[in-house]
Structure formats: C-alpha cells, structure tokens
PDB file of C-alpha atoms in Angstrom:
ATOM      1  CA  MET S  16     121.249 152.660 116.026  1.00  0.00           C
ATOM      2  CA  HIS S  17     118.563 154.749 114.413  1.00  0.00           C
ATOM      3  CA  VAL S  18     116.069 155.510 117.185  1.00  0.00           C
ATOM      4  CA  THR S  19     112.662 157.100 116.637  1.00  0.00           C
ATOM      5  CA  VAL S  20     110.707 158.544 119.544  1.00  0.00           C
ATOM      6  CA  LEU S  21     106.975 159.100 119.072  1.00  0.00           C
ATOM      7  CA  GLY S  22     105.653 161.924 121.220  1.00  0.00           C
ATOM      8  CA  ALA S  23     107.625 165.103 121.906  1.00  0.00           C
ATOM      9  CA  GLY S  24     106.365 165.807 125.425  1.00  0.00           C
ATOM     10  CA  SER S  25     108.564 165.788 128.520  1.00  0.00           C
ATOM     11  CA  MET S  26     109.124 162.033 128.399  1.00  0.00           C
ATOM     12  CA  GLY S  27     109.503 161.802 124.640  1.00  0.00           C
ATOM     13  CA  HIS S  28     111.978 164.611 124.180  1.00  0.00           C
ATOM     14  CA  GLY S  29     113.923 163.393 127.217  1.00  0.00           C
ATOM     15  CA  ILE S  30     114.256 159.912 125.688  1.00  0.00           C
ATOM     16  CA  ALA S  31     115.316 161.484 122.391  1.00  0.00           C
ATOM     17  CA  GLN S  32     117.929 163.558 124.209  1.00  0.00           C
ATOM     18  CA  VAL S  33     119.579 160.689 126.067  1.00  0.00           C
ATOM     19  CA  SER S  34     119.531 158.555 122.919  1.00  0.00           C
ATOM     20  CA  ALA S  35     121.319 161.261 120.931  1.00  0.00           C
ATOM     21  CA  MET S  36     123.833 161.836 123.714  1.00  0.00           C
ATOM     22  CA  ALA S  37     124.642 158.101 123.587  1.00  0.00           C
ATOM     23  CA  GLY S  38     125.535 158.411 119.907  1.00  0.00           C
ATOM     24  CA  HIS S  39     122.333 157.217 118.230  1.00  0.00           C
ATOM     25  CA  GLU S  40     120.746 158.961 115.262  1.00  0.00           C
ATOM     26  CA  VAL S  41     117.356 160.134 116.503  1.00  0.00           C
ATOM     27  CA  VAL S  42     114.044 161.253 115.000  1.00  0.00           C
ATOM     28  CA  LEU S  43     111.593 162.988 117.347  1.00  0.00           C
ATOM     29  CA  ARG S  44     108.086 162.802 115.938  1.00  0.00           C
ATOM     30  CA  ASP S  45     104.766 164.303 116.999  1.00  0.00           C
ATOM     31  CA  ILE S  46     101.490 164.993 115.235  1.00  0.00           C
ATOM     32  CA  GLU S  47     101.977 168.780 114.920  1.00  0.00           C
ATOM     33  CA  ALA S  48     105.011 170.851 113.986  1.00  0.00           C
ATOM     34  CA  ASP S  49     104.562 173.124 117.026  1.00  0.00           C
ATOM     35  CA  LEU S  50     104.715 170.128 119.346  1.00  0.00           C
ATOM     36  CA  VAL S  51     107.883 168.897 117.674  1.00  0.00           C
ATOM     37  CA  GLU S  52     109.504 172.320 117.990  1.00  0.00           C
ATOM     38  CA  ASP S  53     108.505 172.538 121.656  1.00  0.00           C
ATOM     39  CA  GLY S  54     110.184 169.172 122.204  1.00  0.00           C
ATOM     40  CA  LEU S  55     113.358 170.223 120.409  1.00  0.00           C
ATOM     41  CA  GLU S  56     113.423 173.431 122.425  1.00  0.00           C
ATOM     42  CA  GLY S  57     113.089 171.391 125.600  1.00  0.00           C
ATOM     43  CA  ILE S  58     116.121 169.362 124.570  1.00  0.00           C
ATOM     44  CA  ARG S  59     118.116 172.528 123.854  1.00  0.00           C
ATOM     45  CA  GLU S  60     117.175 173.938 127.262  1.00  0.00           C
ATOM     46  CA  ASN S  61     118.102 170.703 129.053  1.00  0.00           C
ATOM     47  CA  LEU S  62     121.476 170.530 127.316  1.00  0.00           C
ATOM     48  CA  GLN S  63     122.217 174.188 127.933  1.00  0.00           C
ATOM     49  CA  GLY S  64     121.409 173.629 131.603  1.00  0.00           C
ATOM     50  CA  GLY S  65     123.917 170.779 131.587  1.00  0.00           C
ATOM     51  CA  VAL S  66     126.540 173.070 130.060  1.00  0.00           C
ATOM     52  CA  ASP S  67     125.813 175.764 132.645  1.00  0.00           C
ATOM     53  CA  ARG S  68     126.348 173.222 135.452  1.00  0.00           C
ATOM     54  CA  ASP S  69     129.498 171.770 133.833  1.00  0.00           C
ATOM     55  CA  LYS S  70     127.775 168.417 133.326  1.00  0.00           C
ATOM     56  CA  VAL S  71     127.881 168.649 129.520  1.00  0.00           C
ATOM     57  CA  THR S  72     130.466 170.283 127.269  1.00  0.00           C
ATOM     58  CA  GLU S  73     129.573 172.664 124.458  1.00  0.00           C
ATOM     59  CA  ALA S  74     130.864 170.094 121.977  1.00  0.00           C
ATOM     60  CA  GLU S  75     128.710 167.325 123.482  1.00  0.00           C
ATOM     61  CA  MET S  76     125.659 169.576 123.304  1.00  0.00           C
ATOM     62  CA  GLU S  77     126.270 170.451 119.644  1.00  0.00           C
ATOM     63  CA  ASP S  78     126.958 166.821 118.712  1.00  0.00           C
ATOM     64  CA  ALA S  79     123.743 165.654 120.374  1.00  0.00           C
ATOM     65  CA  LEU S  80     121.643 168.344 118.689  1.00  0.00           C
ATOM     66  CA  GLU S  81     123.082 167.446 115.283  1.00  0.00           C
ATOM     67  CA  ARG S  82     121.918 163.846 115.765  1.00  0.00           C
ATOM     68  CA  ILE S  83     118.269 164.801 116.366  1.00  0.00           C
ATOM     69  CA  GLU S  84     115.765 165.509 113.605  1.00  0.00           C
ATOM     70  CA  GLY S  85     112.181 166.608 114.173  1.00  0.00           C
ATOM     71  CA  MET S  86     109.354 165.280 112.012  1.00  0.00           C
ATOM     72  CA  THR S  87     105.565 165.007 111.831  1.00  0.00           C
ATOM     73  CA  ASP S  88     105.244 162.281 109.175  1.00  0.00           C
ATOM     74  CA  LEU S  89     104.992 158.909 110.918  1.00  0.00           C
ATOM     75  CA  ALA S  90     106.035 156.740 107.990  1.00  0.00           C
ATOM     76  CA  GLY S  91     109.073 158.888 107.288  1.00  0.00           C
ATOM     77  CA  ALA S  92     110.009 159.035 110.957  1.00  0.00           C
ATOM     78  CA  VAL S  93     110.116 155.266 111.462  1.00  0.00           C
ATOM     79  CA  ALA S  94     111.195 154.062 108.010  1.00  0.00           C
ATOM     80  CA  ASP S  95     114.879 153.552 108.911  1.00  0.00           C
ATOM     81  CA  ALA S  96     114.447 152.930 112.636  1.00  0.00           C
ATOM     82  CA  ASP S  97     116.114 150.052 114.443  1.00  0.00           C
ATOM     83  CA  LEU S  98     114.168 150.970 117.577  1.00  0.00           C
ATOM     84  CA  VAL S  99     110.910 152.891 117.935  1.00  0.00           C
ATOM     85  CA  VAL S 100     109.891 154.105 121.397  1.00  0.00           C
ATOM     86  CA  GLU S 101     106.346 155.399 121.783  1.00  0.00           C
ATOM     87  CA  ALA S 102     105.762 158.041 124.445  1.00  0.00           C
ATOM     88  CA  VAL S 103     102.164 158.940 123.635  1.00  0.00           C
ATOM     89  CA  PRO S 104      99.404 159.428 126.275  1.00  0.00           C
ATOM     90  CA  GLU S 105      98.524 156.504 128.551  1.00  0.00           C
ATOM     91  CA  ASP S 106      95.588 155.180 126.553  1.00  0.00           C
ATOM     92  CA  MET S 107      95.612 151.524 125.546  1.00  0.00           C
ATOM     93  CA  ASP S 108      93.623 151.947 122.333  1.00  0.00           C
ATOM     94  CA  LEU S 109      95.909 154.759 121.207  1.00  0.00           C
ATOM     95  CA  LYS S 110      99.042 152.783 121.997  1.00  0.00           C
ATOM     96  CA  LYS S 111      97.801 149.716 120.138  1.00  0.00           C
ATOM     97  CA  GLU S 112      96.971 151.891 117.150  1.00  0.00           C
ATOM     98  CA  VAL S 113     100.453 153.416 117.245  1.00  0.00           C
ATOM     99  CA  PHE S 114     102.067 149.970 117.474  1.00  0.00           C
ATOM    100  CA  SER S 115     100.100 148.753 114.447  1.00  0.00           C
ATOM    101  CA  ASP S 116     100.860 151.874 112.394  1.00  0.00           C
ATOM    102  CA  VAL S 117     104.565 151.600 113.214  1.00  0.00           C
ATOM    103  CA  GLU S 118     104.680 147.953 112.179  1.00  0.00           C
ATOM    104  CA  ASP S 119     103.082 148.821 108.836  1.00  0.00           C
ATOM    105  CA  ALA S 120     105.835 151.362 108.130  1.00  0.00           C
ATOM    106  CA  THR S 121     108.938 149.513 109.369  1.00  0.00           C
ATOM    107  CA  GLY S 122     111.044 146.493 108.520  1.00  0.00           C
ATOM    108  CA  VAL S 123     110.544 143.157 110.218  1.00  0.00           C
ATOM    109  CA  GLU S 124     113.601 143.604 112.458  1.00  0.00           C
ATOM    110  CA  THR S 125     112.543 146.917 113.988  1.00  0.00           C
ATOM    111  CA  ILE S 126     111.913 146.724 117.739  1.00  0.00           C
ATOM    112  CA  ILE S 127     108.809 148.537 118.945  1.00  0.00           C
ATOM    113  CA  ALA S 128     108.877 149.712 122.557  1.00  0.00           C
ATOM    114  CA  SER S 129     106.429 151.450 124.854  1.00  0.00           C
ATOM    115  CA  ASN S 130     107.331 153.930 127.567  1.00  0.00           C
ATOM    116  CA  THR S 131     104.142 153.078 129.463  1.00  0.00           C
ATOM    117  CA  SER S 132     104.397 153.247 133.234  1.00  0.00           C
ATOM    118  CA  SER S 133     101.623 150.748 133.973  1.00  0.00           C
ATOM    119  CA  LEU S 134      99.677 149.482 130.942  1.00  0.00           C
ATOM    120  CA  SER S 135     100.068 145.955 129.610  1.00  0.00           C
ATOM    121  CA  VAL S 136     102.797 145.652 126.995  1.00  0.00           C
ATOM    122  CA  THR S 137     101.459 142.163 126.244  1.00  0.00           C
ATOM    123  CA  GLU S 138      98.142 143.690 125.181  1.00  0.00           C
ATOM    124  CA  MET S 139      99.923 146.299 123.050  1.00  0.00           C
ATOM    125  CA  ALA S 140     101.953 143.533 121.404  1.00  0.00           C
ATOM    126  CA  SER S 141      98.737 141.752 120.440  1.00  0.00           C
ATOM    127  CA  ALA S 142      98.176 144.519 117.865  1.00  0.00           C
ATOM    128  CA  LEU S 143     101.296 143.372 115.960  1.00  0.00           C
ATOM    129  CA  GLU S 144     101.688 140.641 113.369  1.00  0.00           C
ATOM    130  CA  ARG S 145     105.153 140.054 114.851  1.00  0.00           C
ATOM    131  CA  PRO S 146     104.490 140.585 118.579  1.00  0.00           C
ATOM    132  CA  GLU S 147     107.882 139.155 119.569  1.00  0.00           C
ATOM    133  CA  ARG S 148     109.424 142.527 118.646  1.00  0.00           C
ATOM    134  CA  ALA S 149     107.506 144.360 121.416  1.00  0.00           C
ATOM    135  CA  VAL S 150     109.018 145.402 124.751  1.00  0.00           C
ATOM    136  CA  GLY S 151     108.456 147.987 127.465  1.00  0.00           C
ATOM    137  CA  LEU S 152     111.058 150.679 128.173  1.00  0.00           C
ATOM    138  CA  HIS S 153     109.755 152.566 131.182  1.00  0.00           C
ATOM    139  CA  PHE S 154     111.920 155.660 131.594  1.00  0.00           C
ATOM    140  CA  PHE S 155     111.554 157.867 134.643  1.00  0.00           C
ATOM    141  CA  ASN S 156     110.849 161.580 134.581  1.00  0.00           C
ATOM    142  CA  PRO S 157     112.973 163.470 133.670  1.00  0.00           C
ATOM    143  CA  PRO S 158     114.804 160.904 131.510  1.00  0.00           C
ATOM    144  CA  HIS S 159     117.997 162.960 131.229  1.00  0.00           C
ATOM    145  CA  ILE S 160     118.333 163.001 135.031  1.00  0.00           C
ATOM    146  CA  MET S 161     116.846 159.739 136.303  1.00  0.00           C
ATOM    147  CA  ASP S 162     119.074 156.662 136.104  1.00  0.00           C
ATOM    148  CA  LEU S 163     116.504 153.858 136.135  1.00  0.00           C
ATOM    149  CA  VAL S 164     114.834 152.259 133.107  1.00  0.00           C
ATOM    150  CA  GLU S 165     112.416 149.411 133.706  1.00  0.00           C
ATOM    151  CA  ILE S 166     112.574 146.843 130.888  1.00  0.00           C
ATOM    152  CA  VAL S 167     109.182 145.148 130.681  1.00  0.00           C
ATOM    153  CA  ILE S 168     109.095 141.720 129.069  1.00  0.00           C
ATOM    154  CA  ALA S 169     105.758 140.952 127.432  1.00  0.00           C
ATOM    155  CA  GLU S 170     104.490 137.400 127.066  1.00  0.00           C
ATOM    156  CA  GLN S 171     105.502 137.513 123.394  1.00  0.00           C
ATOM    157  CA  THR S 172     108.913 139.250 123.715  1.00  0.00           C
ATOM    158  CA  ASP S 173     111.690 137.113 122.233  1.00  0.00           C
ATOM    159  CA  ASP S 174     115.312 136.841 123.369  1.00  0.00           C
ATOM    160  CA  ARG S 175     116.665 139.101 120.620  1.00  0.00           C
ATOM    161  CA  THR S 176     114.313 141.904 121.573  1.00  0.00           C
ATOM    162  CA  GLU S 177     115.114 141.570 125.271  1.00  0.00           C
ATOM    163  CA  GLU S 178     118.866 141.507 124.651  1.00  0.00           C
ATOM    164  CA  THR S 179     118.706 144.532 122.345  1.00  0.00           C
ATOM    165  CA  ALA S 180     116.632 146.468 124.875  1.00  0.00           C
ATOM    166  CA  ILE S 181     119.129 145.735 127.654  1.00  0.00           C
ATOM    167  CA  GLU S 182     122.068 146.714 125.433  1.00  0.00           C
ATOM    168  CA  TYR S 183     120.334 149.960 124.430  1.00  0.00           C
ATOM    169  CA  VAL S 184     119.560 150.954 128.033  1.00  0.00           C
ATOM    170  CA  ARG S 185     123.055 150.192 129.251  1.00  0.00           C
ATOM    171  CA  GLY S 186     124.464 152.148 126.314  1.00  0.00           C
ATOM    172  CA  LEU S 187     122.602 155.176 127.658  1.00  0.00           C
ATOM    173  CA  GLU S 188     124.534 154.689 130.922  1.00  0.00           C
ATOM    174  CA  LYS S 189     121.250 153.965 132.672  1.00  0.00           C
ATOM    175  CA  GLU S 190     120.544 151.270 135.244  1.00  0.00           C
ATOM    176  CA  ASP S 191     118.152 148.582 134.018  1.00  0.00           C
ATOM    177  CA  VAL S 192     115.799 146.292 135.889  1.00  0.00           C
ATOM    178  CA  VAL S 193     113.991 143.546 133.971  1.00  0.00           C
ATOM    179  CA  VAL S 194     110.425 142.785 135.060  1.00  0.00           C
ATOM    180  CA  ARG S 195     107.532 140.643 133.901  1.00  0.00           C
ATOM    181  CA  ASP S 196     104.549 142.354 132.348  1.00  0.00           C
ATOM    182  CA  THR S 197     102.227 142.574 135.341  1.00  0.00           C
ATOM    183  CA  ALA S 198      99.979 145.447 136.365  1.00  0.00           C
ATOM    184  CA  GLY S 199     102.093 148.393 137.476  1.00  0.00           C
ATOM    185  CA  PHE S 200     105.297 146.429 136.857  1.00  0.00           C
ATOM    186  CA  ALA S 201     107.547 146.925 139.919  1.00  0.00           C
ATOM    187  CA  SER S 202     108.190 150.642 140.186  1.00  0.00           C
ATOM    188  CA  SER S 203     104.746 152.056 139.415  1.00  0.00           C
ATOM    189  CA  ARG S 204     103.035 149.548 141.685  1.00  0.00           C
ATOM    190  CA  LEU S 205     105.197 150.497 144.657  1.00  0.00           C
ATOM    191  CA  GLY S 206     105.378 154.185 143.778  1.00  0.00           C
ATOM    192  CA  VAL S 207     101.629 154.579 143.393  1.00  0.00           C
ATOM    193  CA  ALA S 208     100.982 152.708 146.651  1.00  0.00           C
ATOM    194  CA  THR S 209     103.272 155.105 148.503  1.00  0.00           C
ATOM    195  CA  GLY S 210     101.775 158.144 146.773  1.00  0.00           C
ATOM    196  CA  LEU S 211      98.182 157.138 147.536  1.00  0.00           C
ATOM    197  CA  GLU S 212      98.984 156.539 151.205  1.00  0.00           C
ATOM    198  CA  ALA S 213     100.677 159.950 151.405  1.00  0.00           C
ATOM    199  CA  ILE S 214      97.519 161.559 149.985  1.00  0.00           C
ATOM    200  CA  ARG S 215      95.398 159.741 152.577  1.00  0.00           C
ATOM    201  CA  MET S 216      97.700 161.100 155.309  1.00  0.00           C
ATOM    202  CA  VAL S 217      97.064 164.641 154.047  1.00  0.00           C
ATOM    203  CA  GLU S 218      93.307 163.907 154.070  1.00  0.00           C
ATOM    204  CA  GLU S 219      93.529 162.735 157.675  1.00  0.00           C
ATOM    205  CA  GLY S 220      95.569 165.735 158.798  1.00  0.00           C
ATOM    206  CA  VAL S 221      98.551 163.627 159.832  1.00  0.00           C
ATOM    207  CA  ALA S 222     101.033 166.232 158.598  1.00  0.00           C
ATOM    208  CA  SER S 223     101.515 168.819 155.876  1.00  0.00           C
ATOM    209  CA  PRO S 224     102.478 167.709 152.383  1.00  0.00           C
ATOM    210  CA  ALA S 225     105.909 169.241 152.853  1.00  0.00           C
ATOM    211  CA  ASP S 226     106.521 167.405 156.141  1.00  0.00           C
ATOM    212  CA  ILE S 227     105.333 164.083 154.713  1.00  0.00           C
ATOM    213  CA  ASP S 228     107.703 164.536 151.788  1.00  0.00           C
ATOM    214  CA  GLU S 229     110.584 165.539 154.058  1.00  0.00           C
ATOM    215  CA  ALA S 230     110.008 162.440 156.191  1.00  0.00           C
ATOM    216  CA  MET S 231     110.491 160.205 153.156  1.00  0.00           C
ATOM    217  CA  LYS S 232     113.446 162.176 151.817  1.00  0.00           C
ATOM    218  CA  ILE S 233     115.361 162.314 155.097  1.00  0.00           C
ATOM    219  CA  GLY S 234     114.220 159.054 156.668  1.00  0.00           C
ATOM    220  CA  TYR S 235     114.208 156.813 153.606  1.00  0.00           C
ATOM    221  CA  GLY S 236     116.558 158.569 151.227  1.00  0.00           C
ATOM    222  CA  TYR S 237     113.934 159.421 148.601  1.00  0.00           C
ATOM    223  CA  PRO S 238     115.284 162.035 146.163  1.00  0.00           C
ATOM    224  CA  MET S 239     111.760 163.514 146.012  1.00  0.00           C
ATOM    225  CA  GLY S 240     108.795 163.051 148.310  1.00  0.00           C
ATOM    226  CA  PRO S 241     105.702 161.140 147.076  1.00  0.00           C
ATOM    227  CA  LEU S 242     103.463 164.230 146.999  1.00  0.00           C
ATOM    228  CA  GLU S 243     105.934 166.387 145.087  1.00  0.00           C
ATOM    229  CA  LEU S 244     106.402 163.473 142.697  1.00  0.00           C
ATOM    230  CA  THR S 245     102.626 163.280 142.259  1.00  0.00           C
ATOM    231  CA  ASP S 246     102.632 166.966 141.301  1.00  0.00           C
ATOM    232  CA  LEU S 247     105.474 166.375 138.854  1.00  0.00           C
ATOM    233  CA  VAL S 248     103.855 163.324 137.226  1.00  0.00           C
ATOM    234  CA  GLY S 249     100.425 164.976 137.138  1.00  0.00           C
ATOM    235  CA  LEU S 250      97.507 164.256 139.436  1.00  0.00           C
ATOM    236  CA  ASP S 251      95.379 163.224 136.455  1.00  0.00           C
ATOM    237  CA  VAL S 252      98.013 160.722 135.368  1.00  0.00           C
ATOM    238  CA  ARG S 253      98.323 159.338 138.896  1.00  0.00           C
ATOM    239  CA  LEU S 254      94.538 158.994 139.160  1.00  0.00           C
ATOM    240  CA  HIS S 255      94.385 157.156 135.847  1.00  0.00           C
ATOM    241  CA  ILE S 256      97.129 154.737 136.887  1.00  0.00           C
ATOM    242  CA  ALA S 257      95.518 154.169 140.291  1.00  0.00           C
ATOM    243  CA  GLU S 258      92.186 153.322 138.660  1.00  0.00           C
ATOM    244  CA  HIS S 259      93.937 150.869 136.348  1.00  0.00           C
ATOM    245  CA  LEU S 260      95.742 149.206 139.263  1.00  0.00           C
ATOM    246  CA  ARG S 261      92.512 149.076 141.265  1.00  0.00           C
ATOM    247  CA  GLU S 262      90.829 147.241 138.400  1.00  0.00           C
ATOM    248  CA  GLU S 263      93.728 144.812 138.068  1.00  0.00           C
ATOM    249  CA  LEU S 264      94.861 144.357 141.677  1.00  0.00           C
ATOM    250  CA  GLY S 265      92.006 145.330 143.957  1.00  0.00           C
ATOM    251  CA  GLU S 266      90.702 147.936 146.362  1.00  0.00           C
ATOM    252  CA  ARG S 267      94.046 148.715 147.986  1.00  0.00           C
ATOM    253  CA  PHE S 268      94.656 151.012 144.994  1.00  0.00           C
ATOM    254  CA  LYS S 269      91.350 152.878 145.370  1.00  0.00           C
ATOM    255  CA  PRO S 270      92.114 156.579 144.754  1.00  0.00           C
ATOM    256  CA  PRO S 271      91.537 158.912 147.734  1.00  0.00           C
ATOM    257  CA  GLN S 272      88.763 161.477 147.363  1.00  0.00           C
ATOM    258  CA  THR S 273      91.263 164.326 147.706  1.00  0.00           C
ATOM    259  CA  LEU S 274      92.959 163.155 144.526  1.00  0.00           C
ATOM    260  CA  ARG S 275      89.635 162.976 142.689  1.00  0.00           C
ATOM    261  CA  ARG S 276      88.575 166.457 143.888  1.00  0.00           C
ATOM    262  CA  LYS S 277      91.817 168.076 142.826  1.00  0.00           C
ATOM    263  CA  VAL S 278      91.629 166.509 139.373  1.00  0.00           C
ATOM    264  CA  ARG S 279      88.002 167.642 138.956  1.00  0.00           C
ATOM    265  CA  ALA S 280      89.059 171.167 139.937  1.00  0.00           C
ATOM    266  CA  GLY S 281      91.828 171.162 137.343  1.00  0.00           C
ATOM    267  CA  ASN S 282      94.572 171.201 139.985  1.00  0.00           C
ATOM    268  CA  LEU S 283      96.825 168.748 138.195  1.00  0.00           C
ATOM    269  CA  GLY S 284     100.186 169.617 139.740  1.00  0.00           C
ATOM    270  CA  LYS S 285     103.168 171.404 138.279  1.00  0.00           C
ATOM    271  CA  LYS S 286     101.691 171.624 134.773  1.00  0.00           C
ATOM    272  CA  SER S 287      98.606 173.518 135.990  1.00  0.00           C
ATOM    273  CA  GLY S 288     100.306 175.591 138.689  1.00  0.00           C
ATOM    274  CA  GLU S 289      98.684 173.833 141.636  1.00  0.00           C
ATOM    275  CA  GLY S 290      98.428 170.315 142.987  1.00  0.00           C
ATOM    276  CA  PHE S 291      99.546 169.534 146.524  1.00  0.00           C
ATOM    277  CA  TYR S 292     101.921 172.459 146.084  1.00  0.00           C
ATOM    278  CA  LEU S 293     101.776 175.817 144.324  1.00  0.00           C
ATOM    279  CA  TRP S 294     104.053 176.274 141.313  1.00  0.00           C
ATOM    280  CA  GLU S 295     105.330 179.266 139.357  1.00  0.00           C
ATOM    281  CA  ASP S 296     107.630 179.010 136.346  1.00  0.00           C
ATOM    282  CA  GLY S 297     108.260 175.357 137.154  1.00  0.00           C
ATOM    283  CA  GLU S 298     109.351 176.045 140.752  1.00  0.00           C
ATOM    284  CA  ARG S 299     107.617 175.232 144.043  1.00  0.00           C
ATOM    285  CA  VAL S 300     106.502 178.455 145.753  1.00  0.00           C
ATOM    286  CA  GLY S 301     104.118 177.221 148.429  1.00  0.00           C
ATOM    287  CA  THR S 302     101.650 174.578 149.591  1.00  0.00           C
ATOM    288  CA  SER S 303      98.074 174.245 148.409  1.00  0.00           C
ATOM    289  CA  GLY S 304      95.135 174.432 150.794  1.00  0.00           C
ATOM    290  CA  ASP S 305      95.172 174.960 154.534  1.00  0.00           C
ATOM    291  CA  TRP S 306      98.843 174.212 155.133  1.00  0.00           C
ATOM    292  CA  GLY S 307     100.030 177.762 154.480  1.00  0.00           C
ATOM    293  CA  GLU S 308     101.907 179.482 151.705  1.00  0.00           C
ATOM    294  CA  ASP S 309     105.410 178.748 152.964  1.00  0.00           C
ATOM    295  CA  ASP S 310     106.610 175.149 152.512  1.00  0.00           C
ATOM    296  CA  ASP S 311     110.125 175.698 153.838  1.00  0.00           C
TER     297      ASP S 311
END
C-alpha cells in the first residue's frame, strides 16, 4: 500500500519505519521541513541500531529508507495514499481538523486512521463526510520495538475498513487487539490506572520509584515499570489522558497532586531530563527527589 503518516515525532516516524520495513511505500509528513528531517534521522538511527544488534541487515535498512519520502505539503503527501495515519498531538479539535483536511485531499477509498491513545475515534470520524473510513490504530511507543497495536472500531467504521486495518497491522508482524471505541480503550485505561496508583504510592512513601517499578517488572512480568513508562510517555501527556478519563469515567482517574506539580515545574520525564527519574542523553542516570541519585 501507499501509507502516509502525519506527524514526524517519535510515534509518527516509528509508524513510518515499520510500514516501510513491511514493504509499503511511505510518506512522512510534518508542518516544517526541520521536523520532517528530524523524523527521518530518527528512522535512520533506529535502523542503524538494528543493524548494530544484528536485528536488521544492511540491505533491509537501505530498502526501508528508499521507501520513505519526507514532505511538508499535506495535499501532496496524502494524494496517492491508501492509508493515512495521523500521529499529531492529542487534541481533539486538531485531530478533527486533520481528518477533514485529509478527506478533502484523498480519494473516497482512502482509510483515515488515528494513533490516539485515548480520544474518541467516533468523534473524529464525525468530521468526515464518509465516516465509515475512520479507524483507530493505537501503536505503542516505540513502534519499531513494541508488538501490540490496538485497533479501535468507531461507531461508524465499516467492515472493509476494519478488515484492511487488521490486514495492515498483521502485515507489520504486530499483534492486534480489536476494541470498541470507549474512553481509554483497553490498554490506556488499564495502563493509566496502574500508573496513577504507582504515583500515589510514591506520594505516600510506600517505596522508591525504582523499587515500585522493579516490583511490577519482576513480580508481574512488565517489560517496563509504570513510573519509567510515565517518564517515557511524558508526564504532561499522562496528565492530559488522566483528566480525559476522569471526565469520561469518574473520580478514580483523578490525577495525583505529585503529577500536577511535576508538570507545572516542567519536569515532564525523559524529554525534559527529569520526571520520576533523572535522564541524560536518553538514559536513566538517577531518581528524582528524595530517593537518592542512584536507582540501581
């Protein structure tokens, strides 16, 4: 297929990468040329890391890179697309605007998907004249590593769109789960609940962030603890999702004050250098606050 990904951030360029590695022709589009180039560079770095670890061959890397084109013009980026996946910021008005703009520039058969982790795909679809073409494709961060993709079926999604979405995800050699379009879907609802409770445990002095994370990794087989994951996702993003789930599902998703204070202070996790942990050059180097500098 021809796949267009809108948004060249960590999620967008990861989706573009796995699509190209699966053999699709890919356009990666963002609003500024520098953002597009940053996304393409991220893909090159990811692929080179795969080569260095013997997970990807040099030939596979070159083939994937040849299938990806960067672009800033929206109409040109989506004109020939069979599938468009938006990976823009988690703002409903913005996503609905993107959906509408994409529909204006594509053929009637083009499927329009959102990578949202919690917002209503049904509401996004309402911005379309042909809402049956809308679907959610919730990839997990980083998309080139994580196996799960949540396929979110909006109220308007038709059978063709659902079947194409499932075929696309399986063609990426990802594992799919199909869920109804409800607040938080399945994964975000459970993941945020666990993350918020872990933050409350830090507030109450139950244990250090590192020990809470280790308990979940060793005891429950989590690949990453809920607090480290919060740092990776971004504390501001987690707060935004929690507020949305609180509005939709009730007070059990009320964000802890510690989360609010850290966001107000600009401690947003890995991207800012500090969240529940301290970060340098993308690596954990310690623990924030009173738990000490050494998180080993």
